[in-house]
Coordinates of C-alpha atoms in Angstrom, one line a residue:
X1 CA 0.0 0.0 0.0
X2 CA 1.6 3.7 -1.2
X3 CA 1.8 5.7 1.8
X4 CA 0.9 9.6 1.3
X5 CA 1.6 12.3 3.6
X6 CA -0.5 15.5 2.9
X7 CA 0.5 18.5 4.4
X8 CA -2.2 20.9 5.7
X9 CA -5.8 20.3 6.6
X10 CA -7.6 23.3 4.6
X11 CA -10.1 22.7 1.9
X12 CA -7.5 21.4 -0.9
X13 CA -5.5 18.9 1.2
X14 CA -9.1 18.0 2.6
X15 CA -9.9 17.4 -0.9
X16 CA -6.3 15.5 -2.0
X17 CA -7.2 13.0 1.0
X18 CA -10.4 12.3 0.4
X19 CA -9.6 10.9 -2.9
X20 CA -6.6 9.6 -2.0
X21 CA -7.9 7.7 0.6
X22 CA -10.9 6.4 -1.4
X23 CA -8.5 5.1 -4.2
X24 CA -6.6 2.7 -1.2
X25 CA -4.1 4.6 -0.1
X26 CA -2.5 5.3 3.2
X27 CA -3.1 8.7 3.8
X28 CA -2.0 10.9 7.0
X29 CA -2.9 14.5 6.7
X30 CA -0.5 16.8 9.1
X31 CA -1.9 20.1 10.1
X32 CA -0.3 22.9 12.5
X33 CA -3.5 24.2 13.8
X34 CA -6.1 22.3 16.3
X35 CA -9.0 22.1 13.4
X36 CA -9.6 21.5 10.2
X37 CA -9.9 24.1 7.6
X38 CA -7.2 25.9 6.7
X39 CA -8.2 29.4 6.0
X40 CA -11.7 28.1 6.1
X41 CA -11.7 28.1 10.1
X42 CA -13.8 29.2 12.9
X43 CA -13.7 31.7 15.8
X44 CA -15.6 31.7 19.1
X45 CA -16.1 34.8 20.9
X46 CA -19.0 35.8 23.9
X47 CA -21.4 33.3 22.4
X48 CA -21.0 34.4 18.8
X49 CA -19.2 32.1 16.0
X50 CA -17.4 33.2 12.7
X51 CA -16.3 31.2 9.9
X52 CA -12.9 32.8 9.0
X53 CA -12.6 32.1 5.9
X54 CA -14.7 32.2 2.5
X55 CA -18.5 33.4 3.2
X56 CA -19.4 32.3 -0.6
X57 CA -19.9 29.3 -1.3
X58 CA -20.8 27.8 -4.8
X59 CA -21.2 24.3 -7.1
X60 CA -22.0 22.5 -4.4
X61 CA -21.9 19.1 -6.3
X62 CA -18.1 18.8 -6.2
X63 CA -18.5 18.8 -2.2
X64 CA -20.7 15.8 -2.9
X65 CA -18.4 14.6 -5.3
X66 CA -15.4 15.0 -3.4
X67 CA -17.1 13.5 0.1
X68 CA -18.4 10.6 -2.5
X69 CA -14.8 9.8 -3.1
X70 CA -14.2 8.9 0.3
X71 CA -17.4 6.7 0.5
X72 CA -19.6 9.3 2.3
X73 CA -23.0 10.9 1.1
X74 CA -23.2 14.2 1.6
X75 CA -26.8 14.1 2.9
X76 CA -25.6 12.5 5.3
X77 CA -23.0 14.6 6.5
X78 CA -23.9 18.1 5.8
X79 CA -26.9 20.1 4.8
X80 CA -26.5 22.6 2.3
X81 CA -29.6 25.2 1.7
X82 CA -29.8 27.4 -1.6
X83 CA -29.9 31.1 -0.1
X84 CA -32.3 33.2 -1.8
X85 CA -31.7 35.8 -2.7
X86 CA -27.9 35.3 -3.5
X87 CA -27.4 38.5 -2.7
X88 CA -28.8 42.0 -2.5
X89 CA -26.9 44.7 -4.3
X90 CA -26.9 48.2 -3.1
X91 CA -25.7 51.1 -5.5
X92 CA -24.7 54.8 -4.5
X93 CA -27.7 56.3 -5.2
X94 CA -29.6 54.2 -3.2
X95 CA -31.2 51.5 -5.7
X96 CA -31.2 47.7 -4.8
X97 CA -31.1 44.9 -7.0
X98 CA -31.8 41.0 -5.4
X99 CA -30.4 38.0 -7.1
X100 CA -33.4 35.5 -6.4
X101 CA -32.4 31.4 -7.2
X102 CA -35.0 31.0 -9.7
X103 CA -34.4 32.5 -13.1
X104 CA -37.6 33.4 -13.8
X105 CA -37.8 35.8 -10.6
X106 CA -34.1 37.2 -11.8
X107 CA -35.6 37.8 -14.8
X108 CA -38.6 39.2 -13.6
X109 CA -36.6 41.5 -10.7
X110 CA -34.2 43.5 -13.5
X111 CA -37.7 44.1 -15.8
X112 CA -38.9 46.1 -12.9
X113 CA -35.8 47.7 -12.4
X114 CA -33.9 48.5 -15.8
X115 CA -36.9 47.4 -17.9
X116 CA -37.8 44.5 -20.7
X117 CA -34.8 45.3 -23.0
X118 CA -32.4 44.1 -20.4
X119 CA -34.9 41.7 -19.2
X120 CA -34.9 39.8 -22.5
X121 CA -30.9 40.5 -22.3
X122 CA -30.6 38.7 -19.3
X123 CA -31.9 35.1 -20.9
X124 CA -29.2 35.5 -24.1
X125 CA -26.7 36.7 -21.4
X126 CA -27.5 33.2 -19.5
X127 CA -27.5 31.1 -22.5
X128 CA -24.1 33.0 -23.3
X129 CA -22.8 31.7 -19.5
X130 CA -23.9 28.2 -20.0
X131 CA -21.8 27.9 -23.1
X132 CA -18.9 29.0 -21.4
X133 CA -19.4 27.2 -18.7
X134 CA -20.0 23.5 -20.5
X135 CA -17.0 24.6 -23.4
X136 CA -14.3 25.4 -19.9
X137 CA -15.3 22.7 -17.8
X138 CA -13.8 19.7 -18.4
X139 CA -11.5 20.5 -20.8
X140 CA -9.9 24.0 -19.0
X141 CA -10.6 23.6 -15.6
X142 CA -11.2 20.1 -14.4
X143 CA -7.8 18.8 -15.7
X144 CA -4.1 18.7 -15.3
X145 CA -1.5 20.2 -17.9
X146 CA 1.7 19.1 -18.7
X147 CA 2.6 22.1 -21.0
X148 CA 0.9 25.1 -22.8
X149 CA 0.3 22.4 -26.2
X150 CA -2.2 20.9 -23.6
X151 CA -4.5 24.0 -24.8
X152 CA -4.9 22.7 -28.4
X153 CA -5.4 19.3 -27.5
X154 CA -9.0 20.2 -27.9
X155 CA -9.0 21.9 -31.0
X156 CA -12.8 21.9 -31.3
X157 CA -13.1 23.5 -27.3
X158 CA -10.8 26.2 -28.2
X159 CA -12.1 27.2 -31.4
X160 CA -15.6 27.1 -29.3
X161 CA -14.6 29.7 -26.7
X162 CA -12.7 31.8 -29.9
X163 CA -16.6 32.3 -31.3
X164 CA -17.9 32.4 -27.7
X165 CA -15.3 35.6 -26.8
X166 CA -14.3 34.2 -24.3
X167 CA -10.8 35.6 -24.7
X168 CA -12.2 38.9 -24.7
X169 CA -12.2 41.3 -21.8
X170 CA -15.2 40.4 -19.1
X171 CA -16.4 44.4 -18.5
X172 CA -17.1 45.3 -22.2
X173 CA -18.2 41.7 -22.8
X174 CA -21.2 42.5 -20.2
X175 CA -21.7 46.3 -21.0
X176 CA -22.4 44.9 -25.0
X177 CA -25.5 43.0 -23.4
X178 CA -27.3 45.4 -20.5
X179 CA -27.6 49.4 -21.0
X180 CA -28.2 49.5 -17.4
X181 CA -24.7 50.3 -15.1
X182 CA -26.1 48.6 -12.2
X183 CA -26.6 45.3 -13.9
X184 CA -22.4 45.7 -15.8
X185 CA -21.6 45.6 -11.8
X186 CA -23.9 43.3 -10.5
X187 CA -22.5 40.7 -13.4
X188 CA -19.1 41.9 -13.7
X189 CA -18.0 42.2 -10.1
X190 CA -16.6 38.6 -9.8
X191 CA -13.7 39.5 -11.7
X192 CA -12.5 40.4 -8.0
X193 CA -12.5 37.1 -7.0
X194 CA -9.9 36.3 -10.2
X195 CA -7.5 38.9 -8.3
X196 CA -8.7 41.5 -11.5
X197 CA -10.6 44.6 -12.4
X198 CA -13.4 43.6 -15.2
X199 CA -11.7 45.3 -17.9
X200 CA -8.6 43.3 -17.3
X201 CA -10.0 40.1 -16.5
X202 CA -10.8 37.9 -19.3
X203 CA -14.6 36.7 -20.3
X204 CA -13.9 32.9 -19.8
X205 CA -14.1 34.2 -16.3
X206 CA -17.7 34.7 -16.7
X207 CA -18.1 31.3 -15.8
X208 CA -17.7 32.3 -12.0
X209 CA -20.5 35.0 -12.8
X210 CA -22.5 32.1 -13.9
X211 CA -21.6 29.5 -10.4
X212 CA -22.9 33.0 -8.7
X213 CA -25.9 34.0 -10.3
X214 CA -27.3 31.5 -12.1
X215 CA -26.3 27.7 -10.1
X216 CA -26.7 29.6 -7.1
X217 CA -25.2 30.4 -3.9
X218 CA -25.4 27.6 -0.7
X219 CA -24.8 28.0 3.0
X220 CA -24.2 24.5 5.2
X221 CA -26.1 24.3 8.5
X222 CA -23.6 24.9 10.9
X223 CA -21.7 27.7 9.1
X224 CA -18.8 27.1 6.7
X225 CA -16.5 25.6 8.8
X226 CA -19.4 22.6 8.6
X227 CA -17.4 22.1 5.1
X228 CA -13.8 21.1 6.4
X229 CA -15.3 19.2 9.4
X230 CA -17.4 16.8 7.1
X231 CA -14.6 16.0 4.3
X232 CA -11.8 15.7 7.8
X233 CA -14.5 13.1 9.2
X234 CA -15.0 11.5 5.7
X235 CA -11.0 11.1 5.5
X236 CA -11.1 9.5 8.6
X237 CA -14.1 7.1 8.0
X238 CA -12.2 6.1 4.5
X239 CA -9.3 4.9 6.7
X240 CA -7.1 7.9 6.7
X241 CA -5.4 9.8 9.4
X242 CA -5.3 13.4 10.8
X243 CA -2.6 14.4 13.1
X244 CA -3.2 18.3 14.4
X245 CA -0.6 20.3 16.3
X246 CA 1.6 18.5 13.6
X247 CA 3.8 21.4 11.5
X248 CA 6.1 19.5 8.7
X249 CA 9.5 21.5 9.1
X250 CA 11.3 19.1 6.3
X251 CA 10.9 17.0 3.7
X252 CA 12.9 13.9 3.1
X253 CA 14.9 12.2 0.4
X254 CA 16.3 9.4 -0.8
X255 CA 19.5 9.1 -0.9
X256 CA 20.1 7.6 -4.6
X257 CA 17.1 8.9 -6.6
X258 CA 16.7 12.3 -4.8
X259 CA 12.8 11.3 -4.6
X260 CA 10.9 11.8 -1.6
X261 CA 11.1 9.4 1.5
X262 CA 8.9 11.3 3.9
X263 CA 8.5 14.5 6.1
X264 CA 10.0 15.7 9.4
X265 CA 8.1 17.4 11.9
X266 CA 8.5 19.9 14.2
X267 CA 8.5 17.5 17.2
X268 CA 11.6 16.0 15.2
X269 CA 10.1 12.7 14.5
X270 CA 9.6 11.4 10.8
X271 CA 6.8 10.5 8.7
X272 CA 7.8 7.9 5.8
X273 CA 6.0 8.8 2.4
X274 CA 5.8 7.9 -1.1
X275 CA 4.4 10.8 -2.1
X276 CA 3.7 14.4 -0.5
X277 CA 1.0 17.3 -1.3
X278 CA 2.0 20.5 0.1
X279 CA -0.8 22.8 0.2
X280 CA 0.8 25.7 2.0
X281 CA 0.9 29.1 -0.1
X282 CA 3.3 28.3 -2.9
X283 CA 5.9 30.9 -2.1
X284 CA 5.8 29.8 1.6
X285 CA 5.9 25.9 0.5
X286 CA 9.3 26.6 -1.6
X287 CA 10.6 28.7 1.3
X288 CA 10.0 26.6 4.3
X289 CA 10.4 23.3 2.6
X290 CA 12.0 23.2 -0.4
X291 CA 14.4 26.1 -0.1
X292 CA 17.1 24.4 -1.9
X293 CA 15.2 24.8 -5.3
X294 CA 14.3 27.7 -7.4
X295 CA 10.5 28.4 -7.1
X296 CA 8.8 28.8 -10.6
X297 CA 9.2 32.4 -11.9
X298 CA 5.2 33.0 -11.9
X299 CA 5.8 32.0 -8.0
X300 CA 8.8 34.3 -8.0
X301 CA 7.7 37.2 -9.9
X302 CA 4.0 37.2 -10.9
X303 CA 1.4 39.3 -10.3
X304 CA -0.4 38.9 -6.8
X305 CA -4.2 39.5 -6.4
X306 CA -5.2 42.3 -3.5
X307 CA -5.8 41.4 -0.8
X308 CA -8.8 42.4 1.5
X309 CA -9.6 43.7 5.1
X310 CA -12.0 41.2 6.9
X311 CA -13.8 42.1 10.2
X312 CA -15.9 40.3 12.4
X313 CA -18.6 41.7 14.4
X314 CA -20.6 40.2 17.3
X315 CA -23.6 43.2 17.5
X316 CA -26.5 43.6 19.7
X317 CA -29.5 43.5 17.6
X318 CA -30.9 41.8 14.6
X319 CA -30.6 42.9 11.2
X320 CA -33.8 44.2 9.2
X321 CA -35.8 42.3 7.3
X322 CA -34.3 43.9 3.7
X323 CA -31.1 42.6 4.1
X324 CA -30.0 39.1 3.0
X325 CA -27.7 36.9 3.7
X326 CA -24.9 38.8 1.3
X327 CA -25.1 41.9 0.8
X328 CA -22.7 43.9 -1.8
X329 CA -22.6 47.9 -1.4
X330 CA -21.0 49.3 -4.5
X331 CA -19.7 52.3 -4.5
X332 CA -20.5 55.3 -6.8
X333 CA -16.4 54.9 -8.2
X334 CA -16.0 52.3 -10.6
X335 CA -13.0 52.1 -13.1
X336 CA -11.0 54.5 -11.1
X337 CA -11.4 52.3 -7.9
X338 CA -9.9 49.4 -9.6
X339 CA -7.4 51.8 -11.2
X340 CA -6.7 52.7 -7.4
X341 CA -6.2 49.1 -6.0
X342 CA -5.2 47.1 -8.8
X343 CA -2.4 49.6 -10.8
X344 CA -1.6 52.4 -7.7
X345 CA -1.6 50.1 -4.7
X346 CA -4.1 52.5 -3.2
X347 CA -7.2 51.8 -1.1
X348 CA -10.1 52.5 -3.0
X349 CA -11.2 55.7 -2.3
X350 CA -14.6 54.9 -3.2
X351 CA -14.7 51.4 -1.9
X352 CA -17.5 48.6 -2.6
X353 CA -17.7 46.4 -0.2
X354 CA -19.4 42.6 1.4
X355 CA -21.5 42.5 4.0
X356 CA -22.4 39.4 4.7
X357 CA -25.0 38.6 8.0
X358 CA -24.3 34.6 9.0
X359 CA -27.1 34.8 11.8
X360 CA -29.7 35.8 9.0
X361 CA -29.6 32.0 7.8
X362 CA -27.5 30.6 10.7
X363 CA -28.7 31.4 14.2
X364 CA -26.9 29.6 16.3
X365 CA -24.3 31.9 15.2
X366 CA -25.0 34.7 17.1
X367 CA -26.7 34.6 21.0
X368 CA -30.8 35.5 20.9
X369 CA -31.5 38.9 19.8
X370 CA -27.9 39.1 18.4
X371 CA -26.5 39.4 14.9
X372 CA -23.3 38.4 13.3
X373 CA -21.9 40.5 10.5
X374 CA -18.5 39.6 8.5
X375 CA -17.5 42.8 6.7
X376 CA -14.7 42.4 3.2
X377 CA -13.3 45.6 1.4
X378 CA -10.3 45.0 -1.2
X379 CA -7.2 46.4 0.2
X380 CA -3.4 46.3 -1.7
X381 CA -1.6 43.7 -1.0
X382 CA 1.5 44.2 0.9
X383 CA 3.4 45.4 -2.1
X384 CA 2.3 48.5 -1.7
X385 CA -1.1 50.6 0.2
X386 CA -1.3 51.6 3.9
X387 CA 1.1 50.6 7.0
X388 CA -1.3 48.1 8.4
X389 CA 0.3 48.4 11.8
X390 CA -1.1 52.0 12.0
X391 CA -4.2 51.7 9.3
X392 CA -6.2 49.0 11.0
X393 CA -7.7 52.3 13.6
X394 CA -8.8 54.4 11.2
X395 CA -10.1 51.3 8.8
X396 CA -12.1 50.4 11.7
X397 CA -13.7 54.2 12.3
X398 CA -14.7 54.2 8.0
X399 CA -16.1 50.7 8.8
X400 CA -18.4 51.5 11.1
X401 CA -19.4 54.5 10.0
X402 CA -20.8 52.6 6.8
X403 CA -22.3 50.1 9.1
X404 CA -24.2 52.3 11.0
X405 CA -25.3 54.6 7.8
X406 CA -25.9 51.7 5.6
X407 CA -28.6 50.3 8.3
X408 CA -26.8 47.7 9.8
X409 CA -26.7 47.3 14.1
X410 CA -23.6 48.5 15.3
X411 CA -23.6 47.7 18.8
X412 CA -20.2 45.8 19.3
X413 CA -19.6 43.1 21.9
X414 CA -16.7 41.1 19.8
X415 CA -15.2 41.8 17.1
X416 CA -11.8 40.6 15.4
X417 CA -10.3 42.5 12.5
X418 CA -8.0 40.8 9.7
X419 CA -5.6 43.0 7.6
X420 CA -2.3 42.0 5.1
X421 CA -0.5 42.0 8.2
X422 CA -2.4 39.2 9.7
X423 CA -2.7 37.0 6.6
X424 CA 0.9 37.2 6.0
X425 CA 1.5 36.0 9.5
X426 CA -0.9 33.3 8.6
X427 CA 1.8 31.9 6.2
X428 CA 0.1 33.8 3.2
X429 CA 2.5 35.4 0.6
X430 CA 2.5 39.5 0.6
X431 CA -0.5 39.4 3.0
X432 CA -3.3 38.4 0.7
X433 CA -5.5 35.2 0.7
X434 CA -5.8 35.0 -3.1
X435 CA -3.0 34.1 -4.2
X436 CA -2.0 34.2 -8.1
X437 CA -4.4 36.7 -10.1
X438 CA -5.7 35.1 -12.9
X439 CA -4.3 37.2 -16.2
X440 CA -3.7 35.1 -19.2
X441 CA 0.1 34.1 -18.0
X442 CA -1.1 32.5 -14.9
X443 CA -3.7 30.6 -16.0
X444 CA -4.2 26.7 -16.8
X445 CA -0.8 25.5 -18.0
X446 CA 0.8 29.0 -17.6
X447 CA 0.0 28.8 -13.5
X448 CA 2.6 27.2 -11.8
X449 CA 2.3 23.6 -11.9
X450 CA 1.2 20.9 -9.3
X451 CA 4.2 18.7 -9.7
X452 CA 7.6 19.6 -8.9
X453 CA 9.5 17.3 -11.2
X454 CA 12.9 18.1 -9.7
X455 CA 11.5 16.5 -6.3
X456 CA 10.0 12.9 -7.7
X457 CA 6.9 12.5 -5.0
X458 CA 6.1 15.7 -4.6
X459 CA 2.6 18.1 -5.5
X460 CA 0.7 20.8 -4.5
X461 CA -2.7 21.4 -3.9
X462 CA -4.4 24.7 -3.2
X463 CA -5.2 28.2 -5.2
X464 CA -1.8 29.0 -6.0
X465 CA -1.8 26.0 -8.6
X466 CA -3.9 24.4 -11.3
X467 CA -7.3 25.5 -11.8
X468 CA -7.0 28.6 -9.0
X469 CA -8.6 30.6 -6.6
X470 CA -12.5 29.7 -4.6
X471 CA -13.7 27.2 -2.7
X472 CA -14.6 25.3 -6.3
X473 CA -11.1 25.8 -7.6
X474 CA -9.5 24.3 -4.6
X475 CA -11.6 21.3 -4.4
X476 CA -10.6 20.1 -7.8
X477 CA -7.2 21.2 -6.8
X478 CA -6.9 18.4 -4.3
X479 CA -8.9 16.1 -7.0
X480 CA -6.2 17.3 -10.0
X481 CA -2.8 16.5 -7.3
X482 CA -4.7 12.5 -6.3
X483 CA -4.7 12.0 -10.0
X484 CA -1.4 13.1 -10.2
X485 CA 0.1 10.9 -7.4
X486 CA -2.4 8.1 -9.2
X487 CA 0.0 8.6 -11.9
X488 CA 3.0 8.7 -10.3
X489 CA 2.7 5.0 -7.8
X490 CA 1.1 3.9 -11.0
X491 CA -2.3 3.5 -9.8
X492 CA -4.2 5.8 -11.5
X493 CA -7.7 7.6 -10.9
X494 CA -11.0 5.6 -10.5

């Protein structure tokens, strides 16, 4: 039996074990922190909980497909429930815009509010999303490269998203279709998630528009961190291991082929391996445990999605019945916002921003007559912007002064505030929890690989490698490095 040793416990190592396990392997999963979940982990504070992590969660399926690999239904280990709206969308001049789950109502919501033309826009602008959604899939995103000729291999796919545009730019792909400004937002805005503006961002990335809008937006019973605690429980149940408190310092080789042997932890006893998956931030991974080797040069010197200031808030008071579960405040800047964070390494100075209320679908989350609030705005990455160690006062003050004015309860009992600072001392290169923006360069076989063919034995896993950056991306991250170990003992997917 091929032993593996996975190294970290967030979604994509989740993911690489669950698979890896199903497929008969020996699998023990080493993670530094108490708890499963990576970035996707959970904070208790005077009776209210936060998920630290990602609040948007998307394609459910490959949860279910990924807990399926380890022998486990997801119905019966999590609950998942379709929140409706997606979102609300709130613009400067004090318009709203709901995304409801059924098309119909979508279609029925921007009639009333930009009228039939973009109404009838809306169902050619959904057929458009499907296309690019069923022509990327398999063939772009659920599938490992082994160099940039990988991209022709399906002549017919490629030729598909030519005449679909997908290799277009995303905000004049959506301006063409809606006259209304609100709705070039509303459907453009995911380009942030991508690490770009929507006029830099290319139009396959509509397909993340499309897991938003149109498949829908989910929220698990128990809050997010319900996510890494059913795939660590379906790792176990498939016969693999999870040691916590465990922090990998080394990784070991053989002697004569240079392959590796196993890992060392910080303890100082040794793990034997066949194979490794490192999931740590890819910069951080070739620093800490493979510093005798040159990182890839998109690792060294590519460009580095923003990052974003995160607070949680415990508040007295429940939120008012108009506001959902997500809520996205745009601000009257646009183009010269992006311009601001994304070329000047400025904060916006017009800032859109998340508000997202967990207690609205969770309530356990917050104690009775409470609400929880998590609270995202786009900040620089540590390459530039603010000294965090001086900014985080004043960021505070303009976030609660939107808070307040926007509606929202802002009577604080706990609260915990995450800047650049803090995700960089979370082991996340230049502070920010996105990793690798997608641009052309660093995307499919032009993002850095997830094999590291100068170490036989080793892969990565996680949204610095193949297909990117989301809670879908790293999923079939962890999928994408089991078929590559599959490869490498000679075992191959099932």
């Amino acid at each position: 039996m091929s032993r593996v040793v996975v190294v970290g416990a967030g979604l994509a190592g989740l993911a690489a074990a669950c698979h890896l396990a199903g497929r008969g392997h020996e699998v023990l999963v080493t993670e530094r922190e108490s708890l499963p979940g990576g970035r996707a982990g959970r904070l208790e504070s005077a009776g209210f909980v936060f998920d630290t992590g990602p609040s948007v969660l998307t394609m459910p399926q490959l949860i279910a497909d990924t807990l399926g690999a380890a022998g486990v239904r997801m119905s019966d280990v999590l609950t998942l429930r379709r929140l409706d709206p997606a979102y609300r969308a709130v613009y400067a001049d004090g318009s709203t815009l709901r995304v409801p789950a059924d098309r119909a109502a979508m279609r029925a919501e921007i009639a009333a509010a930009s009228g039939p033309v973009d109404a009838a826009a809306y169902d050619r602008f959904v057929d458009w999303l499907e296309q690019l959604y069923d022509a990327e899939w398999s063939r772009f995103i659920d599938r490992n490269f082994d160099t940039a000729l990988d991209l022709v291999s399906s002549p017919r796919a490629a030729a598909r998203l030519l005449r679909l545009g997908a290799f277009g730019r995303l905000g004049p792909a959506v301006r063409r279709r809606f006259a209304d400004p609100r709705l070039h937002r509303l459907f453009s805005f995911q380009a942030l998630y991508a690490g770009l503006s929507p006029d830099d961002a290319l139009a396959l990335y509509a397909v993340i528009t499309y897991m938003d809008t149109v498949q829908g937006v989910w929220y698990p019973d128990g809050g997010m961190h319900a996510i890494p605690a059913a795939l660590a429980a379906a790792v176990e149940k498939a016969g693999g291991q999870i040691r916590y408190g465990a922090d990998v310092t080394e990784i070991l080789r053989r002697g004569d082929t240079g392959a590796v042997a196993g890992v060392r932890l910080s303890g100082g006893e040794t793990e034997r391996a066949d194979a490794v998956v490192l999931t740590p931030d890819l910069p951080v991974a070739y620093r800490r445990l493979l510093p005798e080797l040159r990182p890839p040069r998109a690792v060294r010197k590519g460009t580095y999605s923003p990052s974003a200031v995160v607070w949680h808030l415990g508040v007295r008071g429940r939120v008012h019945d108009d506001i959902a579960h997500h809520n996205i405040h745009f601000g009257h800047e646009w183009a010269s916002a992006f311009d601001a964070l994304l070329h000047d390494g400025r904060l916006m100075p017009d800032p859109s921003r998340l508000v997202t209320v967990p207690s609205r679908s969770d309530p356990g989350a917050a104690p009775p007559g409470a609400s929880t609030l998590f609270v995202l705005e786009p900040v620089p990455n540590l390459t530039a912007g603010p000294d965090w160690s001086t900014e985080a006062g004043p960021m505070r003050e303009r976030l609660l002064q939107f808070l307040d004015g926007a509606g929202y309860p802002t009577d604080i009992v706990a609260e915990e505030m995450v800047t650049p600072l803090d995700w960089e001392r979370g082991g996340l290169h230049l502070g920010t929890p996105f990793s690798l923006a997608h641009t052309f360069g660093q995307t499919g076989p032009f993002r850095p690989p997830n094999v590291e063919k100068r170490v036989p034995g080793v892969f990565f896993a996680g949204s610095g490698t193949v297909p990117g950056v989301g809670v879908p991306m790293v999923l079939i991250s962890g999928k994408l490095a089991a078929d590559r170990i599959g490869s490498y003992l000679g075992t191959g997917p099932r």
